[in-house]
mmCIF file of C-alpha atoms in Angstrom:
data_model
loop_
_atom_site.group_PDB
_atom_site.id
_atom_site.type_symbol
_atom_site.label_atom_id
_atom_site.label_comp_id
_atom_site.label_asym_id
_atom_site.label_seq_id
_atom_site.Cartn_x
_atom_site.Cartn_y
_atom_site.Cartn_z
ATOM 1 C CA UNK A 807 0.000 0.000 0.000
ATOM 2 C CA UNK A 808 1.273 3.439 -0.896
ATOM 3 C CA UNK A 809 1.099 5.765 2.110
ATOM 4 C CA UNK A 810 2.481 8.918 0.507
ATOM 5 C CA UNK A 811 3.990 10.285 -2.692
ATOM 6 C CA UNK A 812 5.929 13.398 -3.546
ATOM 7 C CA UNK A 813 4.739 15.971 -6.073
ATOM 8 C CA UNK A 814 6.738 14.461 -8.947
ATOM 9 C CA UNK A 815 5.405 10.958 -8.337
ATOM 10 C CA UNK A 816 1.841 12.276 -8.058
ATOM 11 C CA UNK A 817 2.183 13.986 -11.455
ATOM 12 C CA UNK A 818 3.558 10.747 -12.889
ATOM 13 C CA UNK A 819 0.600 8.788 -11.521
ATOM 14 C CA UNK A 820 -1.834 11.280 -13.024
ATOM 15 C CA UNK A 821 -0.056 11.067 -16.390
ATOM 16 C CA UNK A 822 -0.156 7.253 -16.342
ATOM 17 C CA UNK A 823 -3.856 7.283 -15.452
ATOM 18 C CA UNK A 824 -4.653 9.631 -18.326
ATOM 19 C CA UNK A 825 -2.640 7.456 -20.729
ATOM 20 C CA UNK A 826 -4.520 4.325 -19.630
ATOM 21 C CA UNK A 827 -7.869 6.071 -20.039
ATOM 22 C CA UNK A 828 -6.898 7.286 -23.517
ATOM 23 C CA UNK A 829 -5.761 3.767 -24.428
ATOM 24 C CA UNK A 830 -9.104 2.367 -23.196
ATOM 25 C CA UNK A 831 -11.070 4.796 -25.352
ATOM 26 C CA UNK A 832 -8.905 4.051 -28.393
ATOM 27 C CA UNK A 833 -9.318 0.317 -27.875
ATOM 28 C CA UNK A 834 -13.072 0.615 -27.552
ATOM 29 C CA UNK A 835 -13.235 2.796 -30.635
ATOM 30 C CA UNK A 836 -11.046 0.610 -32.821
ATOM 31 C CA UNK A 837 -11.856 -2.950 -31.806
ATOM 32 C CA UNK A 838 -15.491 -3.221 -30.831
ATOM 33 C CA UNK A 839 -18.096 -3.822 -33.509
ATOM 34 C CA UNK A 840 -20.753 -1.163 -33.830
ATOM 35 C CA UNK A 841 -23.684 -3.323 -32.778
ATOM 36 C CA UNK A 842 -25.608 -4.007 -29.593
ATOM 37 C CA UNK A 843 -23.748 -7.252 -28.914
ATOM 38 C CA UNK A 844 -20.763 -5.437 -27.466
ATOM 39 C CA UNK A 845 -22.411 -2.184 -26.392
ATOM 40 C CA UNK A 846 -23.093 -3.501 -22.879
ATOM 41 C CA UNK A 847 -19.456 -4.538 -22.472
ATOM 42 C CA UNK A 848 -18.190 -1.155 -23.628
ATOM 43 C CA UNK A 849 -20.577 0.718 -21.341
ATOM 44 C CA UNK A 850 -19.688 -1.548 -18.446
ATOM 45 C CA UNK A 851 -16.008 -0.870 -18.982
ATOM 46 C CA UNK A 852 -16.576 2.885 -19.072
ATOM 47 C CA UNK A 853 -18.822 2.763 -16.007
ATOM 48 C CA UNK A 854 -16.210 0.793 -14.087
ATOM 49 C CA UNK A 855 -13.541 3.312 -15.081
ATOM 50 C CA UNK A 856 -15.751 6.179 -13.930
ATOM 51 C CA UNK A 857 -16.339 4.401 -10.617
ATOM 52 C CA UNK A 858 -12.600 3.965 -10.063
ATOM 53 C CA UNK A 859 -11.872 7.582 -10.953
ATOM 54 C CA UNK A 860 -14.594 8.684 -8.540
ATOM 55 C CA UNK A 861 -13.031 6.564 -5.801
ATOM 56 C CA UNK A 862 -9.658 8.186 -6.441
ATOM 57 C CA UNK A 863 -11.269 11.619 -6.274
ATOM 58 C CA UNK A 864 -12.849 10.763 -2.923
ATOM 59 C CA UNK A 865 -9.537 9.492 -1.564
ATOM 60 C CA UNK A 866 -7.856 12.731 -2.597
ATOM 61 C CA UNK A 867 -10.484 14.713 -0.692
ATOM 62 C CA UNK A 868 -9.940 12.551 2.386
ATOM 63 C CA UNK A 869 -6.162 12.787 2.220
ATOM 64 C CA UNK A 870 -6.031 16.542 1.683
ATOM 65 C CA UNK A 871 -8.652 17.382 4.302
#
């Protein structure tokens, strides 16, 4: 478990997170067929990502309070 990070590491983590999110969107855009068969999977993946980002946001609020 990571207990603390310095400013440089925090910026690196944010950069890595943005890169992963961009890669997810590119993968969804380029590999999934445009029909309803995979729409639920794509939406589920995006919803899960949003949930995780929300959890990170809440942790940041807790840590900085």
